[in-house]
mmCIF file of C-alpha atoms in Angstrom:
data_model
loop_
_atom_site.group_PDB
_atom_site.id
_atom_site.type_symbol
_atom_site.label_atom_id
_atom_site.label_comp_id
_atom_site.label_asym_id
_atom_site.label_seq_id
_atom_site.Cartn_x
_atom_site.Cartn_y
_atom_site.Cartn_z
ATOM 1 C CA MET A 1 125.964 132.002 129.610
ATOM 2 C CA THR A 2 125.245 128.070 130.189
ATOM 3 C CA THR A 3 127.717 125.853 130.783
ATOM 4 C CA LEU A 4 126.133 123.364 128.622
ATOM 5 C CA GLY A 5 128.903 123.734 126.106
ATOM 6 C CA ARG A 6 131.163 121.363 128.009
ATOM 7 C CA PHE A 7 129.035 118.589 128.100
ATOM 8 C CA ILE A 8 127.153 118.173 125.093
ATOM 9 C CA GLY A 9 130.134 120.260 122.783
ATOM 10 C CA PRO A 10 129.282 122.656 119.742
ATOM 11 C CA VAL A 11 126.634 120.864 117.513
ATOM 12 C CA ASP A 12 127.254 119.971 114.053
ATOM 13 C CA ARG A 13 126.034 118.989 110.671
ATOM 14 C CA GLU A 14 125.713 114.747 110.020
ATOM 15 C CA SER A 15 128.907 113.490 111.525
ATOM 16 C CA THR A 16 131.577 111.151 109.548
ATOM 17 C CA PRO A 17 130.113 107.988 111.294
ATOM 18 C CA SER A 18 125.768 108.979 110.622
ATOM 19 C CA ILE A 19 126.966 109.699 107.014
ATOM 20 C CA ILE A 20 128.774 106.301 106.986
ATOM 21 C CA ALA A 21 125.680 104.217 108.354
ATOM 22 C CA ARG A 22 123.374 105.433 105.940
ATOM 23 C CA LYS A 23 125.306 104.415 102.897
ATOM 24 C CA LEU A 24 125.779 101.210 104.368
ATOM 25 C CA ARG A 25 121.816 101.081 105.519
ATOM 26 C CA GLU A 26 121.098 101.864 101.946
ATOM 27 C CA ALA A 27 123.379 98.989 101.107
ATOM 28 C CA ILE A 28 121.855 97.097 102.581
ATOM 29 C CA ALA A 29 118.118 97.823 101.866
ATOM 30 C CA HIS A 30 118.991 97.204 98.424
ATOM 31 C CA GLY A 31 120.383 94.434 98.220
ATOM 32 C CA GLU A 32 123.855 95.415 97.741
ATOM 33 C CA LEU A 33 125.416 93.878 100.701
ATOM 34 C CA ARG A 34 123.545 90.806 100.952
ATOM 35 C CA PRO A 35 121.994 89.635 103.948
ATOM 36 C CA GLY A 36 124.776 86.596 104.803
ATOM 37 C CA THR A 37 127.146 88.988 103.649
ATOM 38 C CA GLN A 38 129.738 89.130 106.317
ATOM 39 C CA LEU A 39 131.728 92.359 106.179
ATOM 40 C CA GLY A 40 135.399 92.754 106.192
ATOM 41 C CA GLU A 41 136.032 96.476 108.144
ATOM 42 C CA ALA A 42 139.624 97.116 105.909
ATOM 43 C CA ASP A 43 138.106 96.477 102.514
ATOM 44 C CA LEU A 44 135.018 98.852 103.293
ATOM 45 C CA ALA A 45 137.402 101.380 104.371
ATOM 46 C CA ARG A 46 139.394 100.980 102.050
ATOM 47 C CA GLU A 47 136.080 101.200 99.324
ATOM 48 C CA LEU A 48 134.112 103.912 100.942
ATOM 49 C CA GLY A 49 137.391 106.391 101.404
ATOM 50 C CA VAL A 50 137.382 106.736 105.770
ATOM 51 C CA SER A 51 139.432 105.078 108.186
ATOM 52 C CA ARG A 52 138.646 102.237 110.526
ATOM 53 C CA GLY A 53 136.911 104.957 113.740
ATOM 54 C CA PRO A 54 134.495 105.862 112.628
ATOM 55 C CA LEU A 55 133.509 103.439 109.940
ATOM 56 C CA ARG A 56 133.480 100.967 113.421
ATOM 57 C CA GLU A 57 131.174 103.292 115.290
ATOM 58 C CA ALA A 58 128.878 103.187 112.101
ATOM 59 C CA MET A 59 128.892 99.454 112.489
ATOM 60 C CA GLN A 60 127.941 99.405 115.498
ATOM 61 C CA ARG A 61 124.901 101.619 115.302
ATOM 62 C CA LEU A 62 123.341 99.486 112.144
ATOM 63 C CA THR A 63 124.344 96.625 114.841
ATOM 64 C CA GLN A 64 122.018 98.172 117.680
ATOM 65 C CA GLU A 65 119.203 98.842 114.581
ATOM 66 C CA GLY A 66 119.976 95.039 114.223
ATOM 67 C CA LEU A 67 120.689 95.278 110.649
ATOM 68 C CA LEU A 68 123.833 93.494 111.228
ATOM 69 C CA ILE A 69 124.688 90.910 113.449
ATOM 70 C CA SER A 70 128.385 90.095 114.854
ATOM 71 C CA ILE A 71 129.374 86.160 115.344
ATOM 72 C CA ARG A 72 131.877 85.546 117.378
ATOM 73 C CA ASN A 73 135.297 84.549 116.330
ATOM 74 C CA ARG A 74 133.454 84.843 112.853
ATOM 75 C CA GLY A 75 133.077 88.471 112.276
ATOM 76 C CA LEU A 76 130.353 91.279 111.346
ATOM 77 C CA PHE A 77 127.603 90.189 108.698
ATOM 78 C CA VAL A 78 124.703 91.226 107.427
ATOM 79 C CA ILE A 79 121.350 89.555 108.956
ATOM 80 C CA GLU A 80 119.427 87.134 107.572
ATOM 81 C CA LEU A 81 115.618 87.511 107.348
ATOM 82 C CA THR A 82 113.405 84.304 108.517
ATOM 83 C CA ASP A 83 109.701 84.234 107.448
ATOM 84 C CA ASP A 84 109.150 84.886 111.516
ATOM 85 C CA ASP A 85 111.770 87.761 111.173
ATOM 86 C CA VAL A 86 109.171 89.328 108.191
ATOM 87 C CA TYR A 87 106.163 88.644 111.172
ATOM 88 C CA ASP A 88 107.935 90.596 113.353
ATOM 89 C CA ILE A 89 108.743 93.762 111.053
ATOM 90 C CA TYR A 90 105.005 93.958 110.052
ATOM 91 C CA VAL A 91 103.342 93.652 113.681
ATOM 92 C CA ALA A 92 105.559 95.757 114.406
ATOM 93 C CA ARG A 93 105.212 98.059 111.865
ATOM 94 C CA THR A 94 101.720 97.857 112.125
ATOM 95 C CA ALA A 95 101.838 99.100 115.926
ATOM 96 C CA VAL A 96 103.484 102.147 114.190
ATOM 97 C CA GLU A 97 102.066 102.815 111.517
ATOM 98 C CA ARG A 98 97.805 103.122 113.261
ATOM 99 C CA ALA A 99 99.799 104.956 116.019
ATOM 100 C CA ALA A 100 100.789 107.451 113.593
ATOM 101 C CA ALA A 101 97.595 107.209 111.331
ATOM 102 C CA ALA A 102 96.059 108.029 115.362
ATOM 103 C CA GLU A 103 98.461 111.190 115.369
ATOM 104 C CA ILE A 104 97.404 112.366 111.843
ATOM 105 C CA PHE A 105 93.807 112.250 113.079
ATOM 106 C CA ARG A 106 94.651 114.693 115.628
ATOM 107 C CA ARG A 107 96.015 117.243 113.169
ATOM 108 C CA ASP A 108 94.878 117.306 109.442
ATOM 109 C CA PRO A 109 93.743 113.592 108.338
ATOM 110 C CA VAL A 110 92.713 115.838 104.917
ATOM 111 C CA ALA A 111 95.853 117.411 104.220
ATOM 112 C CA ALA A 112 97.625 113.913 105.139
ATOM 113 C CA GLY A 113 94.936 112.204 102.604
ATOM 114 C CA THR A 114 95.549 113.964 99.607
ATOM 115 C CA ARG A 115 99.395 114.166 100.177
ATOM 116 C CA LEU A 116 98.891 110.209 100.414
ATOM 117 C CA ALA A 117 96.993 110.190 96.812
ATOM 118 C CA SER A 118 99.617 112.074 94.906
ATOM 119 C CA ILE A 119 101.776 109.698 96.131
ATOM 120 C CA ILE A 120 99.648 106.762 94.942
ATOM 121 C CA LYS A 121 99.586 108.534 91.573
ATOM 122 C CA LYS A 122 103.412 107.966 91.216
ATOM 123 C CA MET A 123 102.708 104.241 92.212
ATOM 124 C CA ALA A 124 99.757 103.927 89.759
ATOM 125 C CA LYS A 125 101.724 105.315 86.735
ATOM 126 C CA ALA A 126 104.883 102.875 87.767
ATOM 127 C CA SER A 127 102.527 100.097 88.180
ATOM 128 C CA ASP A 128 101.296 100.918 84.156
ATOM 129 C CA ARG A 129 104.670 100.534 82.332
ATOM 130 C CA MET A 130 104.840 97.242 85.277
ATOM 131 C CA ASP A 131 108.488 98.962 86.591
ATOM 132 C CA GLY A 132 108.463 96.808 89.602
ATOM 133 C CA GLU A 133 111.148 98.638 91.566
ATOM 134 C CA LYS A 134 109.376 101.731 91.714
ATOM 135 C CA ILE A 135 105.970 100.002 92.426
ATOM 136 C CA GLY A 136 107.864 99.082 95.484
ATOM 137 C CA ALA A 137 109.876 102.811 95.549
ATOM 138 C CA ALA A 138 106.437 104.376 95.552
ATOM 139 C CA ASP A 139 104.919 102.040 98.060
ATOM 140 C CA LEU A 140 107.241 102.248 100.541
ATOM 141 C CA GLU A 141 107.547 106.231 100.301
ATOM 142 C CA PHE A 142 104.141 106.021 100.833
ATOM 143 C CA HIS A 143 104.268 104.288 104.170
ATOM 144 C CA GLU A 144 107.077 106.896 105.468
ATOM 145 C CA GLU A 145 105.304 109.542 104.995
ATOM 146 C CA LEU A 146 101.833 108.505 105.996
ATOM 147 C CA VAL A 147 104.710 108.085 110.221
ATOM 148 C CA ARG A 148 105.884 111.776 108.705
ATOM 149 C CA MET A 149 103.193 113.155 108.838
ATOM 150 C CA ALA A 150 102.223 112.298 112.272
ATOM 151 C CA GLN A 151 104.953 114.105 113.984
ATOM 152 C CA SER A 152 106.620 111.806 116.084
ATOM 153 C CA PRO A 153 110.255 112.006 115.755
ATOM 154 C CA ARG A 154 110.425 108.617 117.732
ATOM 155 C CA LEU A 155 107.803 106.659 115.927
ATOM 156 C CA SER A 156 109.738 107.862 112.438
ATOM 157 C CA ARG A 157 112.797 106.551 113.726
ATOM 158 C CA MET A 158 111.993 103.402 114.096
ATOM 159 C CA HIS A 159 109.990 102.899 111.744
ATOM 160 C CA HIS A 160 112.999 103.520 109.596
ATOM 161 C CA THR A 161 114.443 100.974 110.136
ATOM 162 C CA LEU A 162 111.872 98.528 110.048
ATOM 163 C CA LEU A 163 111.409 99.971 106.806
ATOM 164 C CA THR A 164 115.107 98.932 106.248
ATOM 165 C CA GLU A 165 114.214 95.878 106.330
ATOM 166 C CA THR A 166 111.646 95.800 104.541
ATOM 167 C CA ARG A 167 113.270 97.048 101.432
ATOM 168 C CA MET A 168 115.571 93.673 102.042
ATOM 169 C CA CYS A 169 112.469 91.721 101.687
ATOM 170 C CA VAL A 170 111.617 93.979 98.430
ATOM 171 C CA THR A 171 114.980 93.595 96.875
ATOM 172 C CA ALA A 172 113.802 90.256 97.423
ATOM 173 C CA LEU A 173 111.262 89.780 95.765
ATOM 174 C CA GLN A 174 111.682 91.915 92.716
ATOM 175 C CA GLU A 175 111.771 89.314 90.106
ATOM 176 C CA THR A 176 108.614 87.673 90.615
ATOM 177 C CA TYR A 177 106.390 90.246 92.781
ATOM 178 C CA PRO A 178 103.797 90.579 89.677
ATOM 179 C CA ALA A 179 103.245 94.623 87.753
ATOM 180 C CA PRO A 180 100.213 96.012 88.273
ATOM 181 C CA ASP A 181 98.841 94.466 91.258
ATOM 182 C CA ASP A 182 96.442 95.002 93.892
ATOM 183 C CA ARG A 183 98.474 97.687 95.668
ATOM 184 C CA VAL A 184 97.573 100.336 94.085
ATOM 185 C CA PRO A 185 93.763 100.019 95.607
ATOM 186 C CA GLU A 186 94.916 99.178 98.559
ATOM 187 C CA HIS A 187 96.607 102.375 99.076
ATOM 188 C CA ASN A 188 93.869 104.227 97.382
ATOM 189 C CA GLU A 189 91.422 103.334 100.010
ATOM 190 C CA ILE A 190 94.139 104.170 102.897
ATOM 191 C CA ALA A 191 94.356 107.340 101.113
ATOM 192 C CA ASP A 192 90.676 107.490 100.528
ATOM 193 C CA ALA A 193 89.839 106.608 104.550
ATOM 194 C CA PHE A 194 92.154 110.162 105.343
ATOM 195 C CA ILE A 195 90.195 112.234 103.095
ATOM 196 C CA ALA A 196 87.040 110.851 105.012
ATOM 197 C CA GLY A 197 87.721 111.158 107.778
ATOM 198 C CA ASP A 198 87.840 107.747 109.278
ATOM 199 C CA ALA A 199 89.918 106.975 111.738
ATOM 200 C CA GLU A 200 88.801 103.480 112.344
ATOM 201 C CA LEU A 201 88.214 102.198 108.560
ATOM 202 C CA VAL A 202 92.200 103.596 108.361
ATOM 203 C CA ASP A 203 93.093 101.563 110.893
ATOM 204 C CA ARG A 204 91.185 98.409 110.165
ATOM 205 C CA LEU A 205 93.391 98.935 106.094
ATOM 206 C CA LEU A 206 96.419 98.917 108.153
ATOM 207 C CA ILE A 207 95.778 96.006 110.052
ATOM 208 C CA GLU A 208 94.816 93.944 106.528
ATOM 209 C CA HIS A 209 97.043 95.965 104.366
ATOM 210 C CA MET A 210 100.015 94.805 106.539
ATOM 211 C CA ARG A 211 98.515 90.888 106.861
ATOM 212 C CA ASP A 212 98.408 90.337 103.625
ATOM 213 C CA ALA A 213 101.851 92.083 102.916
ATOM 214 C CA VAL A 214 103.385 88.966 105.369
ATOM 215 C CA VAL A 215 101.530 86.451 103.336
ATOM 216 C CA ARG A 216 102.680 87.660 100.104
ATOM 217 C CA LEU A 217 105.770 88.302 101.340
ATOM 218 C CA GLY A 218 106.027 84.119 101.993
ATOM 219 C CA SER A 219 103.560 83.050 100.033
ATOM 220 C CA ARG A 220 106.657 84.264 97.370
ATOM 221 C CA GLY A 221 109.148 83.567 99.147
ATOM 222 C CA ALA A 222 110.994 86.479 99.405
ATOM 223 C CA ALA A 223 111.739 84.990 103.517
ATOM 224 C CA THR A 224 114.778 82.562 104.346
#
């Protein structure tokens, strides 16, 4: 018999603040709460049908994640991404995804490449339909799955916030990003390198892919 319970309590399902944080995170990622938007506590609590306590906790979580910023004597705002922010997001993503790829090669790179190839099929179908939104969704799913397959909760946790910020960039690009574009062959090369068991090639392709994304985003004015 242990006394652990008196320190941490029973294990609950997803808490109310976690649910609220997830909803706010999705709203930020998909442009429903646009960069620079001020978050009014009373209005949000009423719209979400929640009390201010869990809402305040949820907003604090997003502030810690860097998605919200508190400005003294003004309030809480959705972050606005500068060119430097976009560059930094991709520097961090490059580090996380390269580490994830290295972990995958310690396990089963062929299975990982096959799984990634199945996601690329969705991207290709969306590209054929000139559906920029679904291309972007499949693009992010590819990278989310890549990190998930590393089976590292900490890498996944870091990557989750980075992908939310990336989604903010992609949302800003929706009307200007060409479809079809070069993302399908770029991702195919990465998946094929996993299947071929070529760790050095995967590493190089990830670096190039992230660098190209920064150039693409900057050249299209996605960042402010």
